[in-house]
PDB file of C-alpha atoms in Angstrom:
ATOM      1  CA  UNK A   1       0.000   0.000   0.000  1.00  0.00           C
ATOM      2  CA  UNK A   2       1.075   3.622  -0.875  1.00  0.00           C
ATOM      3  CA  UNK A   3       2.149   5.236   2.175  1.00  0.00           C
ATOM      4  CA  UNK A   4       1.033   8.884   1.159  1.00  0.00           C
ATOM      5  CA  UNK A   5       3.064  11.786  -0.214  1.00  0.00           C
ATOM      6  CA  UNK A   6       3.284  13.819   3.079  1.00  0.00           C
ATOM      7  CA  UNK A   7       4.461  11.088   4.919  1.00  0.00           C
ATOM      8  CA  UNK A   8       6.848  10.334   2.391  1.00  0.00           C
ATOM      9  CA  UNK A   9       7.829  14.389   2.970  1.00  0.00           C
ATOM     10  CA  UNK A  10       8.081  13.947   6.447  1.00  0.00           C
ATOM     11  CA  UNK A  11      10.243  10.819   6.698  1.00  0.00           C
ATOM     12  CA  UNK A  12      12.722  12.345   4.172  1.00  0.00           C
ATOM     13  CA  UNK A  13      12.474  15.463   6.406  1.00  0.00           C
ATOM     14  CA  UNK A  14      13.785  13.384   9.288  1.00  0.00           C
ATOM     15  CA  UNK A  15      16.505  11.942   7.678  1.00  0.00           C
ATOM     16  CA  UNK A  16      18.054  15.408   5.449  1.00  0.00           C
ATOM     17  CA  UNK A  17      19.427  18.668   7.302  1.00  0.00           C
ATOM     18  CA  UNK A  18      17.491  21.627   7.152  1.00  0.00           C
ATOM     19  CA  UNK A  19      18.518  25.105   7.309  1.00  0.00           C
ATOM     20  CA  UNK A  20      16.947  27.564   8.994  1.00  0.00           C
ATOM     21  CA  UNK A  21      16.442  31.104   6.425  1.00  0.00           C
ATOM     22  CA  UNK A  22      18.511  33.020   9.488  1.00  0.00           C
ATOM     23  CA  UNK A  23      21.393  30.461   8.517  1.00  0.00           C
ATOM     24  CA  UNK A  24      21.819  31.125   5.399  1.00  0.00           C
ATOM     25  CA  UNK A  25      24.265  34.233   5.167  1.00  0.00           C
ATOM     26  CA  UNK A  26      26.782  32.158   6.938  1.00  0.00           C
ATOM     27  CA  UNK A  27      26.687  29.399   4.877  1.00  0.00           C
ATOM     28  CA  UNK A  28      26.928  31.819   1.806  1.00  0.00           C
ATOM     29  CA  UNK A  29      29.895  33.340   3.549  1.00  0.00           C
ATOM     30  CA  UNK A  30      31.409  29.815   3.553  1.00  0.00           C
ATOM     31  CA  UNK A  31      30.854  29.225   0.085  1.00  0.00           C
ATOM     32  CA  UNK A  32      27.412  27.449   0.223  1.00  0.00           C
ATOM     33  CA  UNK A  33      25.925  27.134  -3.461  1.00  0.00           C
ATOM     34  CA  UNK A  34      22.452  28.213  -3.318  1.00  0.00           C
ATOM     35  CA  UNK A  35      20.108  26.223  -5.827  1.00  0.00           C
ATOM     36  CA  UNK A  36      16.186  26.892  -6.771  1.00  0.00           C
ATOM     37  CA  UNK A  37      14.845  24.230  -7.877  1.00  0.00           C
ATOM     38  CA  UNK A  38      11.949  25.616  -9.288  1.00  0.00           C
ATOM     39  CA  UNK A  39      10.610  26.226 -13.035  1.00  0.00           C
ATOM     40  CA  UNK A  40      12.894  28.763 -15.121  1.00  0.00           C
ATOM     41  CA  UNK A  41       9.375  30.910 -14.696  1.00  0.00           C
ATOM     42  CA  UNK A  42       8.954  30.802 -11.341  1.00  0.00           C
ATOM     43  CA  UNK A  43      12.635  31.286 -10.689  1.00  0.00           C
ATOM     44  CA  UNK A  44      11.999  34.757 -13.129  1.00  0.00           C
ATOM     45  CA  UNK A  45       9.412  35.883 -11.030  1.00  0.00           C
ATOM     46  CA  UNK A  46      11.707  35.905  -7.947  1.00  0.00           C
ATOM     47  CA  UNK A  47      14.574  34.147  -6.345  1.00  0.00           C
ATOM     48  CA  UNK A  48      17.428  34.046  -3.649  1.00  0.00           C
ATOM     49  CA  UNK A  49      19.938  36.586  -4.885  1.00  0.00           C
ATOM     50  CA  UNK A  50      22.593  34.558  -5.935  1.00  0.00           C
ATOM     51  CA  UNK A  51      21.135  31.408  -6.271  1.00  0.00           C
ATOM     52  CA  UNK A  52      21.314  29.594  -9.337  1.00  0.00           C
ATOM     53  CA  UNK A  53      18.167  27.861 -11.215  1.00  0.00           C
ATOM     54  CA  UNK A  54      18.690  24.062 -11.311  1.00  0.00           C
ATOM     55  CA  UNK A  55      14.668  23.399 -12.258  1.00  0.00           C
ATOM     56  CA  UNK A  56      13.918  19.908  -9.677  1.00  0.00           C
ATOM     57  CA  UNK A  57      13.839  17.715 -13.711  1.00  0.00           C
ATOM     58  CA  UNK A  58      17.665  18.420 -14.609  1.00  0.00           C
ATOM     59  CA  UNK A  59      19.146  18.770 -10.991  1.00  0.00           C
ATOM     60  CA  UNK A  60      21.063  15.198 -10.912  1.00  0.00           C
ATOM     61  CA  UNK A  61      22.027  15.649 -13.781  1.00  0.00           C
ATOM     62  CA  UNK A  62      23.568  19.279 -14.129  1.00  0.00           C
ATOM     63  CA  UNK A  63      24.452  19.552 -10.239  1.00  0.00           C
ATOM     64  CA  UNK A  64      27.690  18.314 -10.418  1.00  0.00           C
ATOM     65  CA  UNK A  65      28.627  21.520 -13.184  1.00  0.00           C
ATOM     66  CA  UNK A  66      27.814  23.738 -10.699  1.00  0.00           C
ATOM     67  CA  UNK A  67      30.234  22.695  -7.950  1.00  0.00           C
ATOM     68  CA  UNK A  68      33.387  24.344  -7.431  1.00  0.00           C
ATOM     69  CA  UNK A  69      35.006  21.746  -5.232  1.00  0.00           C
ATOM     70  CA  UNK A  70      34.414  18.211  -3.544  1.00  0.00           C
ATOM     71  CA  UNK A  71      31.719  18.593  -0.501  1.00  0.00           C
ATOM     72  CA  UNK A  72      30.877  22.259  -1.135  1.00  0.00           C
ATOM     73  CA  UNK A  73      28.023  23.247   1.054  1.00  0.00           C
ATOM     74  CA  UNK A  74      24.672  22.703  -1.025  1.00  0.00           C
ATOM     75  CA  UNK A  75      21.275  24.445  -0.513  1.00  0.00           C
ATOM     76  CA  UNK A  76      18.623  23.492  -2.420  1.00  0.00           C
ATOM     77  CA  UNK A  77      15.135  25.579  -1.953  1.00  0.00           C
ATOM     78  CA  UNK A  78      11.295  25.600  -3.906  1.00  0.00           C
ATOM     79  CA  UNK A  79       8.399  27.978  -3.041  1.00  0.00           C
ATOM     80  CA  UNK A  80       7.711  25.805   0.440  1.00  0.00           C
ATOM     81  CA  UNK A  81       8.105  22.541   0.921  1.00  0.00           C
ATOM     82  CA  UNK A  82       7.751  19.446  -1.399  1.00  0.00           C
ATOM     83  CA  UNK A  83      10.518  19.870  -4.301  1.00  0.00           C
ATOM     84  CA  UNK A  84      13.329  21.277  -2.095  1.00  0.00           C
ATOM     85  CA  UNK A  85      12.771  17.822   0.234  1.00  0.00           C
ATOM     86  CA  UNK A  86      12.909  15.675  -2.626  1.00  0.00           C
ATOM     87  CA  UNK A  87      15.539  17.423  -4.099  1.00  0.00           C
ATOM     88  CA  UNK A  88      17.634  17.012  -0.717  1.00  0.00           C
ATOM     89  CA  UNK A  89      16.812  13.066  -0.502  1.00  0.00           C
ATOM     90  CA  UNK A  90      18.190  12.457  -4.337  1.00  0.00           C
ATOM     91  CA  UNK A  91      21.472  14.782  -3.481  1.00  0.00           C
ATOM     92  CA  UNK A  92      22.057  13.141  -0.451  1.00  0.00           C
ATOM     93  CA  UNK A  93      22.426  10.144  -2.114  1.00  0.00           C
ATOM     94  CA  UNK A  94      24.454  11.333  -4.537  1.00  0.00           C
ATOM     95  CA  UNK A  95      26.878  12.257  -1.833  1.00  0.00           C
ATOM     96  CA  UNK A  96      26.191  16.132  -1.851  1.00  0.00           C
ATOM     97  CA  UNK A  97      26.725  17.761   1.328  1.00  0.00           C
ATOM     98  CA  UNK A  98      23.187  19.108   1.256  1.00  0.00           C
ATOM     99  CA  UNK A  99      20.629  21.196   3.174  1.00  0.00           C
ATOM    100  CA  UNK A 100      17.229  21.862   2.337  1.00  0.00           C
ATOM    101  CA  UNK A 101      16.407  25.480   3.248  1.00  0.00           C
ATOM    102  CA  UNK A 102      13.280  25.055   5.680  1.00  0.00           C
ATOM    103  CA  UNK A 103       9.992  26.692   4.246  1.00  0.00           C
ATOM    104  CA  UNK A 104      11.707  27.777   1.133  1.00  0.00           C
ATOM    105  CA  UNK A 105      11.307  30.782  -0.685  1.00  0.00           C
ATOM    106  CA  UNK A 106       8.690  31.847   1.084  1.00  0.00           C
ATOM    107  CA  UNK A 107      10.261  31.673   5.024  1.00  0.00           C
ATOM    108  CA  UNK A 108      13.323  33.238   2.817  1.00  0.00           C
ATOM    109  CA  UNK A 109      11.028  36.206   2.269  1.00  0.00           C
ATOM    110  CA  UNK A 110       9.019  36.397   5.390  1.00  0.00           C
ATOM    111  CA  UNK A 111      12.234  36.511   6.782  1.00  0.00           C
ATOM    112  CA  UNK A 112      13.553  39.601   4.705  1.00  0.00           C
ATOM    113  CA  UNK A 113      10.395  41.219   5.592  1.00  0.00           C
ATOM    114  CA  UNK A 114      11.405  41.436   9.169  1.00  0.00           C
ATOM    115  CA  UNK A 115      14.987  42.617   9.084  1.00  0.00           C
TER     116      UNK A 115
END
């Protein structure tokens, strides 16, 4: 029996670091790459500054172009929730040192809001 998409969410959740949006500057200051993995057009409408736009279809495959060295810092991020996760389980496994940035773009923003 299927065991449910949010449970699948929240058992990956258990198992892949998260990263708090407050976290993030220092983990840019230690060279973090910072990867949306939304749609090109969502990534348009707004994104991270800095981040680059690996869309959650090509990441495996083009993540590995965008690293500078051997266990750089990854942070992956969608709009909330569900892609980002995903994307963290299938670059963990890869052997990225990865983080999923916890309530994505949009704790990102609520958090620019207030500083």
């Amino acid at each position: 029996m299927a065991q449910g998409y949010e449970k699948l969410l929240e058992e990956i959740e258990a198992r892949v670091p998260h990263l708090e949006p407050g976290d993030l500057p220092g983990l840019e200051a230690d060279g973090a790459l910072i990867v949306d993995v939304r749609r090109p057009e969502e990534y348009a409408q707004g994104h991270i500054p800095g981040a680059v736009n690996l869309a959650r279809d090509k990441l495996e495959a083009q993540i590995e172009e965008h690293l500078e060295r051997p266990h750089q810092p990854v942070v992956v991020y969608c709009g909330g929730r569900g892609r980002s996760t995903l994307a963290g389980w299938a670059l963990a496994e890869m052997g990225v040192n990865v983080r999923v940035l916890h309530g994505g773009l949009a704790a990102w923003k609520a958090r620019q809001e207030k500083t």
